[in-house]
Amino acid sequence: MSGLYGLILCGGRSLRMQQDKSQLDYHGLPQWQYLYQLLKPLTEKVFLSCRADQVLETELPVIIDSVGDAGPATGILSAHAAFPESAWLVLACDLPLISAQSLELLIASRDMSKEATAFISSFKQSPEPLMTIWETAGLKRLDLEKGCPRKTLLKAEIALIENPFAIEQFNANTPSEREEAMRAIMDAQLPR
């Protein structure tokens, strides 16, 4: 766990969902709180990544997006700028099906000699950048390229692992995907 911080990306505009995805309730509390509870025992510190104009009512540590406006890379790079010596376990707030079992597997599979440790996305057959451990070398590459986290991982030297709990990588970005996630949770296919 040495030097591993948790980062919950809450700063997206949620245009397709038509409401703030970090505030959605899948587990009896806002999604950002659920993710915080998952990450807290697994990392040294946990931070929420937010836009400057975004209001989250919390006493939890927040990192305000300060590095441009490049989607999720903005939050990741803002965290790296705040704590440049730390590796980050990054989670998007639109992962309603995630549980501790996936995060524990990711951490157990961590290869600090690589630029990142990532699950292969079962939906896109490429690295899942927003459920990844980014080492400082990978963060430096992302900063230099100023680009898409997924494209950065495709060029980087990474540890790519299969997730036997691949359903937990499901992203809910639209109201219909939210309903699909709620059905999966209610059908007891996943931890609630």
Short mmCIF file of N, CA and C in Angstrom, two decimals:
data_model
loop_
_atom_site.label_atom_id
_atom_site.label_comp_id
_atom_site.label_asym_id
_atom_site.label_seq_id
_atom_site.Cartn_x
_atom_site.Cartn_y
_atom_site.Cartn_z
N MET A 1 0.83 -1.20 0.00
CA MET A 1 0.00 0.00 0.00
C MET A 1 0.87 1.26 0.00
N SER A 2 2.16 1.10 -0.01
CA SER A 2 3.08 2.22 0.07
C SER A 2 2.86 3.23 -1.05
N GLY A 3 2.58 4.48 -0.66
CA GLY A 3 2.44 5.55 -1.64
C GLY A 3 1.25 5.43 -2.56
N LEU A 4 0.22 4.68 -2.19
CA LEU A 4 -0.95 4.52 -3.05
C LEU A 4 -2.11 5.31 -2.48
N TYR A 5 -2.52 6.32 -3.24
CA TYR A 5 -3.67 7.13 -2.87
C TYR A 5 -4.85 6.75 -3.75
N GLY A 6 -6.05 7.01 -3.26
CA GLY A 6 -7.26 6.77 -4.03
C GLY A 6 -7.81 8.08 -4.57
N LEU A 7 -8.32 8.04 -5.80
CA LEU A 7 -8.90 9.22 -6.43
C LEU A 7 -10.23 8.85 -7.05
N ILE A 8 -11.29 9.52 -6.62
CA ILE A 8 -12.62 9.31 -7.17
C ILE A 8 -12.93 10.48 -8.10
N LEU A 9 -13.08 10.18 -9.38
CA LEU A 9 -13.33 11.21 -10.38
C LEU A 9 -14.80 11.60 -10.36
N CYS A 10 -15.09 12.78 -9.82
CA CYS A 10 -16.46 13.28 -9.70
C CYS A 10 -16.72 14.49 -10.58
N GLY A 11 -15.71 14.93 -11.34
CA GLY A 11 -15.80 16.21 -12.02
C GLY A 11 -16.40 16.21 -13.41
N GLY A 12 -16.90 15.09 -13.86
CA GLY A 12 -17.50 15.06 -15.19
C GLY A 12 -18.78 15.87 -15.25
N ARG A 13 -19.16 16.27 -16.43
CA ARG A 13 -20.36 17.10 -16.60
C ARG A 13 -21.65 16.27 -16.65
N SER A 14 -21.55 14.97 -16.83
CA SER A 14 -22.70 14.06 -16.80
C SER A 14 -23.81 14.46 -17.77
N LEU A 15 -23.43 14.92 -18.95
CA LEU A 15 -24.42 15.40 -19.91
C LEU A 15 -25.37 14.30 -20.37
N ARG A 16 -24.86 13.12 -20.66
CA ARG A 16 -25.73 12.03 -21.12
C ARG A 16 -26.65 11.54 -20.01
N MET A 17 -26.18 11.55 -18.76
CA MET A 17 -27.00 11.10 -17.64
C MET A 17 -28.03 12.16 -17.26
N GLN A 18 -27.76 13.41 -17.57
CA GLN A 18 -28.65 14.54 -17.30
C GLN A 18 -28.75 14.87 -15.81
N GLN A 19 -27.84 14.32 -15.02
CA GLN A 19 -27.70 14.67 -13.61
C GLN A 19 -26.32 14.22 -13.15
N ASP A 20 -25.85 14.77 -12.07
CA ASP A 20 -24.50 14.49 -11.57
C ASP A 20 -24.37 13.01 -11.19
N LYS A 21 -23.52 12.28 -11.93
CA LYS A 21 -23.37 10.84 -11.68
C LYS A 21 -22.78 10.55 -10.31
N SER A 22 -22.01 11.47 -9.77
CA SER A 22 -21.42 11.23 -8.45
C SER A 22 -22.46 11.25 -7.34
N GLN A 23 -23.63 11.87 -7.61
CA GLN A 23 -24.69 11.97 -6.60
C GLN A 23 -25.73 10.85 -6.70
N LEU A 24 -25.65 10.03 -7.73
CA LEU A 24 -26.64 8.97 -7.90
C LEU A 24 -26.54 7.95 -6.78
N ASP A 25 -27.69 7.40 -6.38
CA ASP A 25 -27.75 6.45 -5.27
C ASP A 25 -28.02 5.05 -5.81
N TYR A 26 -26.99 4.21 -5.74
CA TYR A 26 -27.13 2.80 -6.11
C TYR A 26 -27.09 1.90 -4.89
N HIS A 27 -26.50 2.38 -3.80
CA HIS A 27 -26.21 1.53 -2.65
C HIS A 27 -26.67 2.16 -1.34
N GLY A 28 -27.67 3.04 -1.40
CA GLY A 28 -28.18 3.66 -0.18
C GLY A 28 -27.47 4.94 0.21
N LEU A 29 -26.57 5.42 -0.64
CA LEU A 29 -25.86 6.67 -0.41
C LEU A 29 -25.33 7.17 -1.74
N PRO A 30 -24.94 8.44 -1.83
CA PRO A 30 -24.41 8.93 -3.11
C PRO A 30 -23.21 8.09 -3.56
N GLN A 31 -23.06 7.94 -4.87
CA GLN A 31 -22.01 7.08 -5.42
C GLN A 31 -20.62 7.48 -4.95
N TRP A 32 -20.34 8.77 -4.84
CA TRP A 32 -19.01 9.18 -4.38
C TRP A 32 -18.74 8.69 -2.97
N GLN A 33 -19.77 8.65 -2.12
CA GLN A 33 -19.59 8.15 -0.75
C GLN A 33 -19.36 6.64 -0.75
N TYR A 34 -20.09 5.93 -1.60
CA TYR A 34 -19.90 4.48 -1.72
C TYR A 34 -18.47 4.16 -2.15
N LEU A 35 -17.98 4.86 -3.17
CA LEU A 35 -16.62 4.62 -3.65
C LEU A 35 -15.59 4.99 -2.59
N TYR A 36 -15.85 6.05 -1.86
CA TYR A 36 -14.94 6.45 -0.78
C TYR A 36 -14.84 5.32 0.26
N GLN A 37 -15.98 4.76 0.63
CA GLN A 37 -15.96 3.67 1.61
C GLN A 37 -15.21 2.45 1.09
N LEU A 38 -15.28 2.18 -0.22
CA LEU A 38 -14.52 1.07 -0.79
C LEU A 38 -13.02 1.34 -0.75
N LEU A 39 -12.62 2.55 -1.11
CA LEU A 39 -11.19 2.87 -1.23
C LEU A 39 -10.50 3.12 0.11
N LYS A 40 -11.23 3.62 1.09
CA LYS A 40 -10.61 4.04 2.35
C LYS A 40 -9.76 2.95 3.00
N PRO A 41 -10.22 1.71 3.15
CA PRO A 41 -9.37 0.71 3.79
C PRO A 41 -8.25 0.17 2.90
N LEU A 42 -8.27 0.52 1.62
CA LEU A 42 -7.32 -0.06 0.67
C LEU A 42 -6.18 0.87 0.28
N THR A 43 -6.33 2.16 0.57
CA THR A 43 -5.32 3.14 0.17
C THR A 43 -4.94 4.01 1.37
N GLU A 44 -3.81 4.71 1.24
CA GLU A 44 -3.35 5.56 2.34
C GLU A 44 -4.27 6.74 2.58
N LYS A 45 -4.69 7.39 1.50
CA LYS A 45 -5.61 8.53 1.55
C LYS A 45 -6.54 8.43 0.37
N VAL A 46 -7.70 9.04 0.49
CA VAL A 46 -8.67 9.08 -0.62
C VAL A 46 -9.07 10.53 -0.84
N PHE A 47 -9.10 10.91 -2.11
CA PHE A 47 -9.49 12.27 -2.50
C PHE A 47 -10.62 12.20 -3.51
N LEU A 48 -11.46 13.23 -3.49
CA LEU A 48 -12.47 13.42 -4.51
C LEU A 48 -11.94 14.44 -5.50
N SER A 49 -12.07 14.17 -6.76
CA SER A 49 -11.66 15.09 -7.82
C SER A 49 -12.91 15.79 -8.34
N CYS A 50 -12.90 17.13 -8.28
CA CYS A 50 -14.09 17.92 -8.66
C CYS A 50 -13.70 19.12 -9.50
N ARG A 51 -14.67 19.60 -10.27
CA ARG A 51 -14.50 20.87 -10.99
C ARG A 51 -14.57 22.02 -9.98
N ALA A 52 -14.02 23.16 -10.35
CA ALA A 52 -14.05 24.33 -9.47
C ALA A 52 -15.48 24.80 -9.21
N ASP A 53 -16.37 24.63 -10.19
CA ASP A 53 -17.75 25.10 -10.05
C ASP A 53 -18.69 24.05 -9.46
N GLN A 54 -18.14 22.95 -9.03
CA GLN A 54 -18.95 21.84 -8.52
C GLN A 54 -19.00 21.90 -7.00
N VAL A 55 -20.17 21.59 -6.45
CA VAL A 55 -20.31 21.61 -5.00
C VAL A 55 -20.64 20.21 -4.51
N LEU A 56 -19.76 19.66 -3.69
CA LEU A 56 -20.03 18.41 -2.99
C LEU A 56 -20.04 18.75 -1.51
N GLU A 57 -21.12 18.42 -0.84
CA GLU A 57 -21.19 18.72 0.58
C GLU A 57 -20.47 17.62 1.33
N THR A 58 -19.21 17.90 1.65
CA THR A 58 -18.38 16.90 2.30
C THR A 58 -17.24 17.56 3.05
N GLU A 59 -16.78 16.89 4.06
CA GLU A 59 -15.58 17.29 4.78
C GLU A 59 -14.38 16.50 4.26
N LEU A 60 -14.60 15.62 3.30
CA LEU A 60 -13.54 14.77 2.78
C LEU A 60 -12.56 15.59 1.94
N PRO A 61 -11.32 15.09 1.81
CA PRO A 61 -10.34 15.82 1.01
C PRO A 61 -10.75 15.89 -0.46
N VAL A 62 -10.63 17.07 -1.03
CA VAL A 62 -11.01 17.32 -2.42
C VAL A 62 -9.81 17.89 -3.17
N ILE A 63 -9.62 17.45 -4.39
CA ILE A 63 -8.65 18.06 -5.30
C ILE A 63 -9.45 18.70 -6.42
N ILE A 64 -9.33 20.02 -6.52
CA ILE A 64 -10.05 20.77 -7.55
C ILE A 64 -9.29 20.65 -8.87
N ASP A 65 -10.02 20.36 -9.93
CA ASP A 65 -9.40 20.28 -11.26
C ASP A 65 -8.68 21.59 -11.55
N SER A 66 -7.39 21.48 -11.81
CA SER A 66 -6.58 22.67 -12.02
C SER A 66 -5.72 22.59 -13.28
N VAL A 67 -5.81 21.48 -13.99
CA VAL A 67 -4.94 21.25 -15.15
C VAL A 67 -5.81 21.16 -16.40
N GLY A 68 -6.22 22.30 -16.94
CA GLY A 68 -6.98 22.30 -18.18
C GLY A 68 -8.39 21.78 -18.03
N ASP A 69 -8.95 21.38 -19.17
CA ASP A 69 -10.31 20.83 -19.22
C ASP A 69 -10.32 19.70 -20.23
N ALA A 70 -9.62 18.63 -19.89
CA ALA A 70 -9.44 17.51 -20.82
C ALA A 70 -10.12 16.25 -20.32
N GLY A 71 -11.35 16.38 -19.83
CA GLY A 71 -12.08 15.21 -19.37
C GLY A 71 -11.42 14.57 -18.16
N PRO A 72 -11.48 13.24 -18.06
CA PRO A 72 -10.94 12.57 -16.87
C PRO A 72 -9.45 12.80 -16.66
N ALA A 73 -8.71 13.06 -17.73
CA ALA A 73 -7.28 13.34 -17.58
C ALA A 73 -7.06 14.56 -16.70
N THR A 74 -7.99 15.51 -16.72
CA THR A 74 -7.87 16.71 -15.90
C THR A 74 -7.82 16.36 -14.42
N GLY A 75 -8.72 15.51 -13.97
CA GLY A 75 -8.72 15.10 -12.57
C GLY A 75 -7.49 14.31 -12.19
N ILE A 76 -7.09 13.38 -13.06
CA ILE A 76 -5.91 12.55 -12.78
C ILE A 76 -4.66 13.42 -12.71
N LEU A 77 -4.49 14.32 -13.66
CA LEU A 77 -3.30 15.18 -13.68
C LEU A 77 -3.31 16.21 -12.56
N SER A 78 -4.48 16.66 -12.15
CA SER A 78 -4.56 17.59 -11.01
C SER A 78 -4.12 16.88 -9.73
N ALA A 79 -4.50 15.62 -9.58
CA ALA A 79 -4.06 14.84 -8.41
C ALA A 79 -2.55 14.63 -8.46
N HIS A 80 -2.04 14.31 -9.64
CA HIS A 80 -0.59 14.12 -9.80
C HIS A 80 0.16 15.41 -9.48
N ALA A 81 -0.37 16.55 -9.90
CA ALA A 81 0.27 17.83 -9.61
C ALA A 81 0.28 18.11 -8.10
N ALA A 82 -0.78 17.71 -7.42
CA ALA A 82 -0.87 17.94 -5.97
C ALA A 82 0.05 17.02 -5.18
N PHE A 83 0.21 15.78 -5.64
CA PHE A 83 1.03 14.78 -4.95
C PHE A 83 1.86 14.02 -5.98
N PRO A 84 2.91 14.65 -6.51
CA PRO A 84 3.66 14.06 -7.63
C PRO A 84 4.43 12.79 -7.31
N GLU A 85 4.64 12.48 -6.05
CA GLU A 85 5.39 11.28 -5.69
C GLU A 85 4.49 10.08 -5.44
N SER A 86 3.19 10.26 -5.51
CA SER A 86 2.25 9.19 -5.18
C SER A 86 1.72 8.49 -6.42
N ALA A 87 1.48 7.21 -6.28
CA ALA A 87 0.71 6.46 -7.27
C ALA A 87 -0.76 6.64 -6.90
N TRP A 88 -1.64 6.48 -7.90
CA TRP A 88 -3.07 6.73 -7.68
C TRP A 88 -3.90 5.56 -8.18
N LEU A 89 -4.78 5.08 -7.33
CA LEU A 89 -5.82 4.14 -7.76
C LEU A 89 -7.00 5.03 -8.14
N VAL A 90 -7.25 5.12 -9.42
CA VAL A 90 -8.25 6.03 -9.97
C VAL A 90 -9.55 5.27 -10.24
N LEU A 91 -10.66 5.84 -9.78
CA LEU A 91 -11.99 5.27 -10.03
C LEU A 91 -12.92 6.35 -10.57
N ALA A 92 -13.59 6.04 -11.65
CA ALA A 92 -14.64 6.93 -12.15
C ALA A 92 -15.89 6.74 -11.29
N CYS A 93 -16.66 7.80 -11.14
CA CYS A 93 -17.86 7.70 -10.32
C CYS A 93 -19.01 7.02 -11.05
N ASP A 94 -18.80 6.65 -12.32
CA ASP A 94 -19.88 6.01 -13.08
C ASP A 94 -19.73 4.49 -13.13
N LEU A 95 -19.13 3.91 -12.07
CA LEU A 95 -18.96 2.46 -11.96
C LEU A 95 -19.85 1.94 -10.83
N PRO A 96 -21.14 1.84 -11.06
CA PRO A 96 -22.06 1.50 -9.96
C PRO A 96 -21.96 0.06 -9.48
N LEU A 97 -21.37 -0.83 -10.26
CA LEU A 97 -21.36 -2.24 -9.90
C LEU A 97 -20.06 -2.68 -9.23
N ILE A 98 -19.13 -1.77 -9.07
CA ILE A 98 -17.83 -2.13 -8.50
C ILE A 98 -17.96 -2.50 -7.03
N SER A 99 -17.13 -3.44 -6.61
CA SER A 99 -17.08 -3.83 -5.20
C SER A 99 -15.63 -3.97 -4.78
N ALA A 100 -15.43 -4.23 -3.51
CA ALA A 100 -14.07 -4.36 -2.97
C ALA A 100 -13.30 -5.49 -3.65
N GLN A 101 -13.99 -6.55 -4.09
CA GLN A 101 -13.26 -7.69 -4.66
C GLN A 101 -12.44 -7.30 -5.89
N SER A 102 -12.96 -6.45 -6.75
CA SER A 102 -12.20 -6.00 -7.92
C SER A 102 -11.02 -5.12 -7.50
N LEU A 103 -11.26 -4.23 -6.55
CA LEU A 103 -10.19 -3.34 -6.11
C LEU A 103 -9.08 -4.11 -5.41
N GLU A 104 -9.46 -5.09 -4.61
CA GLU A 104 -8.45 -5.92 -3.94
C GLU A 104 -7.62 -6.70 -4.95
N LEU A 105 -8.25 -7.21 -6.00
CA LEU A 105 -7.53 -7.92 -7.05
C LEU A 105 -6.58 -6.97 -7.79
N LEU A 106 -7.04 -5.78 -8.09
CA LEU A 106 -6.20 -4.80 -8.78
C LEU A 106 -4.96 -4.48 -7.94
N ILE A 107 -5.16 -4.25 -6.65
CA ILE A 107 -4.04 -3.92 -5.77
C ILE A 107 -3.10 -5.11 -5.62
N ALA A 108 -3.65 -6.31 -5.49
CA ALA A 108 -2.80 -7.51 -5.36
C ALA A 108 -1.99 -7.76 -6.63
N SER A 109 -2.49 -7.31 -7.77
CA SER A 109 -1.82 -7.51 -9.06
C SER A 109 -0.89 -6.35 -9.42
N ARG A 110 -0.83 -5.35 -8.58
CA ARG A 110 -0.05 -4.14 -8.87
C ARG A 110 1.41 -4.48 -9.18
N ASP A 111 1.91 -3.92 -10.26
CA ASP A 111 3.31 -4.07 -10.66
C ASP A 111 3.92 -2.67 -10.69
N MET A 112 4.63 -2.31 -9.63
CA MET A 112 5.18 -0.96 -9.51
C MET A 112 6.30 -0.68 -10.51
N SER A 113 6.81 -1.72 -11.18
CA SER A 113 7.85 -1.50 -12.19
C SER A 113 7.25 -1.06 -13.53
N LYS A 114 5.93 -1.14 -13.65
CA LYS A 114 5.22 -0.72 -14.87
C LYS A 114 4.68 0.70 -14.69
N GLU A 115 4.17 1.28 -15.76
CA GLU A 115 3.60 2.62 -15.69
C GLU A 115 2.19 2.63 -15.10
N ALA A 116 1.54 1.48 -15.17
CA ALA A 116 0.20 1.36 -14.61
C ALA A 116 -0.16 -0.12 -14.49
N THR A 117 -1.14 -0.38 -13.65
CA THR A 117 -1.75 -1.71 -13.56
C THR A 117 -3.23 -1.50 -13.86
N ALA A 118 -3.71 -2.18 -14.89
CA ALA A 118 -5.08 -1.94 -15.35
C ALA A 118 -5.79 -3.25 -15.67
N PHE A 119 -7.09 -3.22 -15.51
CA PHE A 119 -7.91 -4.32 -16.00
C PHE A 119 -8.11 -4.14 -17.49
N ILE A 120 -8.24 -5.23 -18.19
CA ILE A 120 -8.66 -5.14 -19.58
C ILE A 120 -10.18 -4.93 -19.56
N SER A 121 -10.65 -3.97 -20.31
CA SER A 121 -12.08 -3.70 -20.37
C SER A 121 -12.76 -4.79 -21.18
N SER A 122 -13.67 -5.48 -20.56
CA SER A 122 -14.40 -6.53 -21.29
C SER A 122 -15.36 -5.92 -22.30
N PHE A 123 -15.64 -4.64 -22.16
CA PHE A 123 -16.58 -3.99 -23.06
C PHE A 123 -15.87 -3.41 -24.29
N LYS A 124 -14.60 -2.98 -24.12
CA LYS A 124 -13.87 -2.34 -25.22
C LYS A 124 -12.62 -3.11 -25.61
N GLN A 125 -12.29 -4.18 -24.91
CA GLN A 125 -11.10 -4.99 -25.19
C GLN A 125 -9.83 -4.14 -25.22
N SER A 126 -9.73 -3.20 -24.31
CA SER A 126 -8.54 -2.36 -24.15
C SER A 126 -8.42 -2.02 -22.67
N PRO A 127 -7.33 -1.40 -22.24
CA PRO A 127 -7.19 -1.09 -20.82
C PRO A 127 -8.31 -0.17 -20.33
N GLU A 128 -8.77 -0.43 -19.11
CA GLU A 128 -9.79 0.40 -18.47
C GLU A 128 -9.08 1.48 -17.66
N PRO A 129 -8.94 2.71 -18.19
CA PRO A 129 -8.11 3.72 -17.54
C PRO A 129 -8.70 4.33 -16.27
N LEU A 130 -9.99 4.18 -16.07
CA LEU A 130 -10.63 4.83 -14.94
C LEU A 130 -10.99 3.85 -13.83
N MET A 131 -10.30 2.73 -13.84
CA MET A 131 -10.27 1.75 -12.76
C MET A 131 -8.87 1.15 -12.82
N THR A 132 -7.88 2.00 -12.57
CA THR A 132 -6.47 1.68 -12.82
C THR A 132 -5.59 2.23 -11.71
N ILE A 133 -4.50 1.55 -11.46
CA ILE A 133 -3.45 2.11 -10.61
C ILE A 133 -2.43 2.77 -11.54
N TRP A 134 -2.33 4.07 -11.44
CA TRP A 134 -1.39 4.86 -12.23
C TRP A 134 -0.14 5.10 -11.39
N GLU A 135 0.99 4.57 -11.82
CA GLU A 135 2.26 4.83 -11.15
C GLU A 135 2.77 6.20 -11.61
N THR A 136 3.75 6.73 -10.91
CA THR A 136 4.24 8.08 -11.25
C THR A 136 4.76 8.16 -12.69
N ALA A 137 5.40 7.10 -13.18
CA ALA A 137 5.90 7.11 -14.57
C ALA A 137 4.75 7.21 -15.57
N GLY A 138 3.66 6.51 -15.32
CA GLY A 138 2.49 6.59 -16.20
C GLY A 138 1.83 7.95 -16.14
N LEU A 139 1.83 8.55 -14.94
CA LEU A 139 1.25 9.89 -14.79
C LEU A 139 2.10 10.92 -15.52
N LYS A 140 3.41 10.75 -15.49
CA LYS A 140 4.28 11.67 -16.23
C LYS A 140 4.03 11.54 -17.73
N ARG A 141 3.84 10.30 -18.20
CA ARG A 141 3.53 10.10 -19.63
C ARG A 141 2.20 10.77 -19.98
N LEU A 142 1.18 10.58 -19.16
CA LEU A 142 -0.12 11.20 -19.40
C LEU A 142 0.02 12.72 -19.44
N ASP A 143 0.82 13.27 -18.54
CA ASP A 143 1.03 14.71 -18.50
C ASP A 143 1.74 15.21 -19.76
N LEU A 144 2.74 14.48 -20.21
CA LEU A 144 3.47 14.87 -21.43
C LEU A 144 2.57 14.82 -22.66
N GLU A 145 1.75 13.78 -22.74
CA GLU A 145 0.91 13.59 -23.92
C GLU A 145 -0.34 14.44 -23.89
N LYS A 146 -0.76 14.88 -22.70
CA LYS A 146 -1.96 15.70 -22.54
C LYS A 146 -3.14 15.11 -23.30
N GLY A 147 -3.28 13.82 -23.19
CA GLY A 147 -4.30 13.19 -24.01
C GLY A 147 -5.27 12.33 -23.24
N CYS A 148 -5.78 11.40 -23.96
CA CYS A 148 -6.78 10.46 -23.47
C CYS A 148 -6.10 9.41 -22.59
N PRO A 149 -6.61 9.17 -21.38
CA PRO A 149 -5.99 8.16 -20.53
C PRO A 149 -5.93 6.77 -21.18
N ARG A 150 -6.96 6.37 -21.90
CA ARG A 150 -6.95 5.05 -22.54
C ARG A 150 -5.84 4.98 -23.60
N LYS A 151 -5.73 6.01 -24.42
CA LYS A 151 -4.69 6.02 -25.46
C LYS A 151 -3.30 6.03 -24.83
N THR A 152 -3.16 6.73 -23.72
CA THR A 152 -1.87 6.74 -23.01
C THR A 152 -1.53 5.33 -22.54
N LEU A 153 -2.50 4.63 -21.97
CA LEU A 153 -2.25 3.26 -21.50
C LEU A 153 -1.90 2.33 -22.66
N LEU A 154 -2.50 2.54 -23.81
CA LEU A 154 -2.20 1.69 -24.97
C LEU A 154 -0.75 1.83 -25.42
N LYS A 155 -0.16 2.99 -25.18
CA LYS A 155 1.24 3.22 -25.56
C LYS A 155 2.21 2.89 -24.44
N ALA A 156 1.73 2.77 -23.22
CA ALA A 156 2.58 2.63 -22.05
C ALA A 156 2.93 1.17 -21.78
N GLU A 157 3.93 0.99 -20.93
CA GLU A 157 4.28 -0.34 -20.45
C GLU A 157 3.45 -0.58 -19.19
N ILE A 158 2.44 -1.44 -19.32
CA ILE A 158 1.50 -1.63 -18.22
C ILE A 158 1.35 -3.11 -17.88
N ALA A 159 0.89 -3.35 -16.67
CA ALA A 159 0.46 -4.69 -16.27
C ALA A 159 -1.03 -4.75 -16.57
N LEU A 160 -1.41 -5.60 -17.49
CA LEU A 160 -2.81 -5.71 -17.91
C LEU A 160 -3.36 -7.02 -17.37
N ILE A 161 -4.43 -6.95 -16.62
CA ILE A 161 -4.96 -8.15 -15.97
C ILE A 161 -6.43 -8.35 -16.31
N GLU A 162 -6.81 -9.61 -16.29
CA GLU A 162 -8.22 -9.98 -16.49
C GLU A 162 -8.95 -9.83 -15.16
N ASN A 163 -10.17 -9.40 -15.22
CA ASN A 163 -10.99 -9.29 -14.02
C ASN A 163 -12.09 -10.35 -14.07
N PRO A 164 -12.03 -11.35 -13.17
CA PRO A 164 -13.10 -12.35 -13.17
C PRO A 164 -14.45 -11.76 -12.78
N PHE A 165 -14.44 -10.55 -12.27
CA PHE A 165 -15.67 -9.84 -11.90
C PHE A 165 -15.92 -8.73 -12.92
N ALA A 166 -15.78 -9.05 -14.20
CA ALA A 166 -15.80 -8.05 -15.27
C ALA A 166 -17.07 -7.21 -15.28
N ILE A 167 -18.19 -7.74 -14.84
CA ILE A 167 -19.43 -6.97 -14.82
C ILE A 167 -19.26 -5.70 -13.97
N GLU A 168 -18.32 -5.74 -13.02
CA GLU A 168 -18.10 -4.59 -12.15
C GLU A 168 -17.47 -3.42 -12.90
N GLN A 169 -17.02 -3.63 -14.12
CA GLN A 169 -16.44 -2.56 -14.93
C GLN A 169 -17.50 -1.85 -15.77
N PHE A 170 -18.75 -2.20 -15.58
CA PHE A 170 -19.85 -1.59 -16.32
C PHE A 170 -19.96 -0.10 -15.97
N ASN A 171 -19.96 0.75 -16.99
CA ASN A 171 -20.13 2.20 -16.81
C ASN A 171 -21.59 2.56 -17.06
N ALA A 172 -22.17 3.34 -16.16
CA ALA A 172 -23.53 3.84 -16.34
C ALA A 172 -23.44 5.32 -16.69
N ASN A 173 -23.66 5.63 -17.97
CA ASN A 173 -23.54 7.00 -18.46
C ASN A 173 -24.86 7.61 -18.92
N THR A 174 -25.90 6.80 -19.00
CA THR A 174 -27.21 7.27 -19.47
C THR A 174 -28.28 6.78 -18.51
N PRO A 175 -29.47 7.38 -18.53
CA PRO A 175 -30.54 6.89 -17.67
C PRO A 175 -30.86 5.40 -17.91
N SER A 176 -30.81 4.94 -19.15
CA SER A 176 -31.11 3.52 -19.39
C SER A 176 -30.01 2.62 -18.83
N GLU A 177 -28.75 3.06 -18.89
CA GLU A 177 -27.67 2.28 -18.29
C GLU A 177 -27.77 2.29 -16.76
N ARG A 178 -28.27 3.38 -16.21
CA ARG A 178 -28.49 3.42 -14.76
C ARG A 178 -29.56 2.40 -14.37
N GLU A 179 -30.63 2.34 -15.14
CA GLU A 179 -31.68 1.35 -14.87
C GLU A 179 -31.13 -0.07 -14.97
N GLU A 180 -30.28 -0.31 -15.97
CA GLU A 180 -29.66 -1.62 -16.14
C GLU A 180 -28.80 -1.98 -14.92
N ALA A 181 -28.05 -1.01 -14.43
CA ALA A 181 -27.22 -1.24 -13.24
C ALA A 181 -28.08 -1.53 -12.02
N MET A 182 -29.16 -0.77 -11.86
CA MET A 182 -30.06 -1.00 -10.72
C MET A 182 -30.68 -2.39 -10.78
N ARG A 183 -31.04 -2.83 -11.98
CA ARG A 183 -31.59 -4.19 -12.11
C ARG A 183 -30.56 -5.24 -11.71
N ALA A 184 -29.32 -5.05 -12.14
CA ALA A 184 -28.26 -6.01 -11.79
C ALA A 184 -28.05 -6.06 -10.28
N ILE A 185 -28.08 -4.91 -9.63
CA ILE A 185 -27.91 -4.86 -8.18
C ILE A 185 -29.11 -5.52 -7.50
N MET A 186 -30.31 -5.19 -7.94
CA MET A 186 -31.52 -5.75 -7.33
C MET A 186 -31.67 -7.25 -7.57
N ASP A 187 -31.16 -7.71 -8.69
CA ASP A 187 -31.22 -9.15 -8.99
C ASP A 187 -30.18 -9.93 -8.20
N ALA A 188 -29.47 -9.24 -7.30
CA ALA A 188 -28.49 -9.86 -6.41
C ALA A 188 -27.33 -10.49 -7.16
N GLN A 189 -27.05 -9.99 -8.35
CA GLN A 189 -25.89 -10.48 -9.08
C GLN A 189 -24.62 -9.85 -8.54
N LEU A 190 -24.77 -8.79 -7.76
CA LEU A 190 -23.62 -8.05 -7.27
C LEU A 190 -23.81 -7.68 -5.81
N PRO A 191 -22.70 -7.40 -5.12
CA PRO A 191 -22.82 -6.91 -3.75
C PRO A 191 -23.54 -5.57 -3.73
N ARG A 192 -24.37 -5.34 -2.74
CA ARG A 192 -25.08 -4.06 -2.61
C ARG A 192 -24.53 -3.29 -1.44
#
